[in-house]
Short mmCIF file of C-alpha atoms in Angstrom, two decimals:
data_model
loop_
_atom_site.label_atom_id
_atom_site.label_comp_id
_atom_site.label_asym_id
_atom_site.label_seq_id
_atom_site.Cartn_x
_atom_site.Cartn_y
_atom_site.Cartn_z
CA UNK A 1136 8.77 -17.80 -35.65
CA UNK A 1137 8.66 -14.80 -33.33
CA UNK A 1138 8.59 -14.92 -29.55
CA UNK A 1139 4.89 -14.10 -29.62
CA UNK A 1140 3.97 -16.96 -31.97
CA UNK A 1141 4.12 -19.51 -29.15
CA UNK A 1142 1.90 -17.50 -26.79
CA UNK A 1143 -1.44 -19.03 -25.75
CA UNK A 1144 -4.82 -17.36 -26.11
CA UNK A 1145 -5.25 -14.71 -23.39
CA UNK A 1146 -6.83 -15.75 -20.09
CA UNK A 1147 -8.68 -12.85 -18.47
CA UNK A 1148 -10.83 -12.54 -15.35
CA UNK A 1149 -13.35 -9.71 -15.06
CA UNK A 1150 -14.81 -7.99 -12.01
CA UNK A 1151 -18.18 -7.54 -13.74
CA UNK A 1152 -20.39 -9.43 -16.17
CA UNK A 1153 -20.19 -8.55 -19.85
CA UNK A 1154 -23.45 -6.60 -19.64
CA UNK A 1155 -22.37 -4.66 -16.54
CA UNK A 1156 -18.95 -3.62 -17.84
CA UNK A 1157 -19.95 -2.20 -21.23
CA UNK A 1158 -19.35 1.54 -21.41
CA UNK A 1159 -17.37 1.70 -18.16
CA UNK A 1160 -13.74 2.86 -17.90
CA UNK A 1161 -11.44 -0.14 -18.27
CA UNK A 1162 -8.78 -0.89 -15.64
CA UNK A 1163 -6.34 -3.63 -16.71
CA UNK A 1164 -4.46 -5.49 -13.94
CA UNK A 1165 -1.02 -6.95 -14.75
CA UNK A 1166 0.33 -9.36 -12.14
CA UNK A 1167 3.89 -9.98 -11.03
CA UNK A 1168 6.39 -12.78 -11.62
CA UNK A 1169 5.17 -16.28 -10.77
CA UNK A 1170 1.59 -15.20 -10.08
CA UNK A 1171 -1.58 -15.48 -12.18
CA UNK A 1172 -4.71 -13.59 -13.17
CA UNK A 1173 -6.38 -14.33 -9.83
CA UNK A 1174 -3.61 -12.66 -7.84
CA UNK A 1175 -4.73 -9.03 -8.20
CA UNK A 1176 -8.43 -9.38 -8.93
CA UNK A 1177 -9.34 -8.98 -5.25
CA UNK A 1178 -8.03 -5.39 -5.52
CA UNK A 1179 -11.16 -4.56 -7.52
CA UNK A 1180 -13.15 -4.53 -4.26
CA UNK A 1181 -10.92 -1.72 -2.95
CA UNK A 1182 -11.14 0.42 -6.08
CA UNK A 1183 -13.90 2.67 -7.43
CA UNK A 1184 -16.87 0.62 -8.59
CA UNK A 1185 -17.20 2.70 -11.75
CA UNK A 1186 -14.38 0.70 -13.36
CA UNK A 1187 -14.67 -2.52 -15.30
CA UNK A 1188 -11.61 -4.37 -13.98
CA UNK A 1189 -9.88 -7.02 -16.06
CA UNK A 1190 -6.98 -9.13 -14.78
CA UNK A 1191 -4.81 -10.65 -17.51
CA UNK A 1192 -2.66 -13.78 -17.17
CA UNK A 1193 0.94 -13.48 -18.38
CA UNK A 1194 1.73 -15.75 -21.35
CA UNK A 1195 4.77 -17.68 -20.09
CA UNK A 1196 4.71 -20.52 -17.56
CA UNK A 1197 6.98 -20.01 -14.54
CA UNK A 1198 6.86 -22.72 -11.90
CA UNK A 1199 3.34 -22.88 -10.51
CA UNK A 1200 2.50 -19.48 -11.98
CA UNK A 1201 3.19 -17.28 -14.98
CA UNK A 1202 5.56 -14.54 -16.08
CA UNK A 1203 5.52 -11.83 -18.71
CA UNK A 1204 9.18 -12.26 -19.60
CA UNK A 1205 12.29 -13.91 -18.12
CA UNK A 1206 13.69 -12.23 -15.02
CA UNK A 1207 16.12 -9.43 -15.71
CA UNK A 1208 19.67 -10.53 -15.01
CA UNK A 1209 19.07 -14.05 -16.33
CA UNK A 1210 20.53 -15.35 -19.59
CA UNK A 1211 17.04 -15.66 -21.09
CA UNK A 1212 16.12 -12.01 -20.53
CA UNK A 1213 15.98 -9.67 -23.50
CA UNK A 1214 14.23 -6.47 -24.44
CA UNK A 1215 12.68 -8.40 -27.32
CA UNK A 1216 10.99 -10.68 -24.76
CA UNK A 1217 9.55 -7.64 -22.98
CA UNK A 1218 8.30 -6.23 -26.29
CA UNK A 1219 6.72 -9.56 -27.26
CA UNK A 1220 4.82 -9.71 -23.95
CA UNK A 1221 3.70 -6.11 -24.38
CA UNK A 1222 2.45 -6.93 -27.86
CA UNK A 1223 0.50 -9.86 -26.44
CA UNK A 1224 -1.18 -7.67 -23.83
CA UNK A 1225 -1.73 -4.83 -26.28
CA UNK A 1226 -3.45 -7.10 -28.80
CA UNK A 1227 -5.95 -8.17 -26.13
CA UNK A 1228 -6.54 -4.57 -25.03
CA UNK A 1229 -7.12 -3.58 -28.66
CA UNK A 1230 -9.75 -6.32 -28.94
CA UNK A 1231 -11.90 -4.86 -26.12
CA UNK A 1232 -11.11 -1.16 -25.85
CA UNK A 1233 -13.90 -0.06 -28.20
CA UNK A 1234 -16.35 -1.05 -25.44
CA UNK A 1235 -14.81 1.41 -22.95
CA UNK A 1236 -14.33 5.19 -22.87
CA UNK A 1237 -10.80 4.92 -21.45
CA UNK A 1238 -8.08 2.41 -20.57
CA UNK A 1239 -5.97 2.58 -17.39
CA UNK A 1240 -3.21 0.14 -16.43
CA UNK A 1241 -2.29 -1.19 -12.98
CA UNK A 1242 0.79 -3.37 -12.63
CA UNK A 1243 2.44 -4.98 -9.62
CA UNK A 1244 6.21 -5.68 -9.64
CA UNK A 1245 7.01 -7.06 -13.13
CA UNK A 1246 3.47 -6.00 -14.01
CA UNK A 1247 4.57 -2.37 -13.55
CA UNK A 1248 7.32 -3.02 -16.09
CA UNK A 1249 4.59 -4.24 -18.44
CA UNK A 1250 2.29 -1.29 -17.74
CA UNK A 1251 5.00 1.28 -18.34
CA UNK A 1252 6.17 -0.55 -21.48
CA UNK A 1253 2.63 -0.46 -22.88
CA UNK A 1254 2.43 3.26 -22.14
CA UNK A 1255 5.81 3.93 -23.74
CA UNK A 1256 4.86 2.07 -26.91
CA UNK A 1257 1.37 3.62 -27.21
CA UNK A 1258 1.59 6.96 -25.36
CA UNK A 1259 -1.83 8.19 -26.52
CA UNK A 1260 -3.76 5.02 -25.66
CA UNK A 1261 -3.83 5.15 -21.87
CA UNK A 1262 -5.48 7.60 -19.49
CA UNK A 1263 -3.35 6.74 -16.43
CA UNK A 1264 -0.96 4.12 -15.04
CA UNK A 1265 -0.58 2.69 -11.54
CA UNK A 1266 2.70 0.98 -10.61
CA UNK A 1267 2.97 -0.91 -7.33
CA UNK A 1268 6.36 -2.11 -6.00
CA UNK A 1269 7.73 -2.28 -9.51
CA UNK A 1270 9.95 -0.70 -12.12
CA UNK A 1271 10.30 0.42 -15.75
CA UNK A 1272 12.63 -1.48 -18.07
CA UNK A 1273 15.78 0.13 -19.45
CA UNK A 1274 14.92 0.30 -23.15
CA UNK A 1275 18.11 1.96 -24.29
CA UNK A 1276 17.47 3.70 -27.61
CA UNK A 1277 14.92 1.20 -28.91
CA UNK A 1278 12.67 3.20 -31.26
CA UNK A 1279 9.51 1.29 -30.31
CA UNK A 1280 9.67 3.00 -26.90
CA UNK A 1281 8.26 6.41 -27.80
CA UNK A 1282 9.36 8.22 -24.65
CA UNK A 1283 9.86 11.44 -26.59
CA UNK A 1284 6.08 11.56 -27.13
CA UNK A 1285 5.40 11.49 -23.39
CA UNK A 1286 5.34 15.10 -22.31
CA UNK A 1287 4.66 14.62 -18.61
CA UNK A 1288 0.92 14.67 -19.09
CA UNK A 1289 -0.04 11.04 -18.39
CA UNK A 1290 -0.70 10.57 -14.65
CA UNK A 1291 1.34 7.77 -13.07
CA UNK A 1292 1.07 6.58 -9.46
CA UNK A 1293 4.18 4.81 -8.14
CA UNK A 1294 3.94 3.26 -4.69
CA UNK A 1295 6.79 1.37 -3.07
CA UNK A 1296 8.60 0.56 0.15
CA UNK A 1297 12.21 1.76 0.31
CA UNK A 1298 13.02 -1.52 2.08
CA UNK A 1299 11.60 -3.62 -0.79
CA UNK A 1300 14.04 -6.57 -0.98
CA UNK A 1301 13.08 -7.63 -4.52
CA UNK A 1302 13.39 -4.61 -6.81
CA UNK A 1303 17.12 -3.89 -7.11
CA UNK A 1304 18.64 -0.40 -6.70
CA UNK A 1305 19.62 -0.14 -10.37
CA UNK A 1306 15.98 -0.65 -11.39
CA UNK A 1307 14.81 1.99 -8.90
CA UNK A 1308 17.43 4.44 -10.14
CA UNK A 1309 16.48 3.97 -13.78
CA UNK A 1310 12.75 4.16 -13.03
CA UNK A 1311 13.18 7.30 -10.92
CA UNK A 1312 14.93 9.03 -13.80
CA UNK A 1313 12.32 7.89 -16.28
CA UNK A 1314 9.21 8.88 -14.30
CA UNK A 1315 10.60 12.30 -13.43
CA UNK A 1316 11.21 13.06 -17.07
CA UNK A 1317 8.20 11.57 -18.82
CA UNK A 1318 5.02 11.35 -16.69
CA UNK A 1319 2.84 13.35 -14.30
CA UNK A 1320 4.10 11.57 -11.20
CA UNK A 1321 2.42 10.79 -7.90
CA UNK A 1322 5.03 8.94 -5.80
CA UNK A 1323 4.25 7.55 -2.35
CA UNK A 1324 6.63 5.66 -0.06
CA UNK A 1325 5.36 3.16 2.51
CA UNK A 1326 7.03 1.44 5.46
CA UNK A 1327 6.56 -2.14 6.56
CA UNK A 1328 5.05 -3.15 3.23
CA UNK A 1329 8.21 -4.71 1.77
CA UNK A 1330 7.48 -6.22 -1.65
CA UNK A 1331 3.72 -6.08 -1.39
CA UNK A 1332 0.55 -4.03 -1.36
CA UNK A 1333 -1.24 -2.72 1.72
CA UNK A 1334 -4.65 -1.20 2.45
CA UNK A 1335 -3.28 2.31 2.89
CA UNK A 1336 -1.73 2.16 -0.56
CA UNK A 1337 -4.97 0.95 -2.12
CA UNK A 1338 -6.75 3.89 -0.52
CA UNK A 1339 -4.27 6.21 -2.21
CA UNK A 1340 -4.68 4.37 -5.53
CA UNK A 1341 -8.45 4.70 -5.28
CA UNK A 1342 -8.11 8.46 -4.71
CA UNK A 1343 -5.68 8.73 -7.62
CA UNK A 1344 -7.99 6.88 -10.01
CA UNK A 1345 -10.99 8.93 -8.92
CA UNK A 1346 -9.15 12.23 -9.42
CA UNK A 1347 -7.15 11.41 -12.56
CA UNK A 1348 -9.60 9.19 -14.47
CA UNK A 1349 -13.17 9.42 -13.22
CA UNK A 1350 -13.27 13.17 -12.57
CA UNK A 1351 -11.59 14.23 -15.82
#
């Protein structure tokens, strides 16, 4: 049995009805540790209405919420667990992407780790990525992470507060090196946001999505 064999059927909330979302660019929301699919869906109201927004629940139970994989630094964490969660999300995306002209990912905290992992495993599949107060996982030399195919052309927005108390310096250092080498980076620093999302940031994300996805 693989790690993914025990995963439940995906739970997904949409911003639009099935009829209204057909043919629209897809924006997939990936929540953080201990949250659920409802956590980020309210962001849809602050983003361009041209998108069909889907918020996906992580497959593993964590307290009162859910997680994509065990926290880094714990004995249960492994790169295989990250890859299994990415496979779970990717399988759902594959099941719906034919209905949409493009797929963009938005992840918060651990959800950014998921979004960047999905991009790194399927570099040609995604139009853009938004990472909020998060990080990219250190994949070492794992061949399923196809970083060498990313030639700095995929737009990635990374917003964070330098005083974020949750994302550790080693994760920031690794992510900084990775984004500078592999994506077309838009990086914005905020103050007073801590480990969160604020309205100013969502304004910047909306501008990014309009410029990099809708106007292409």
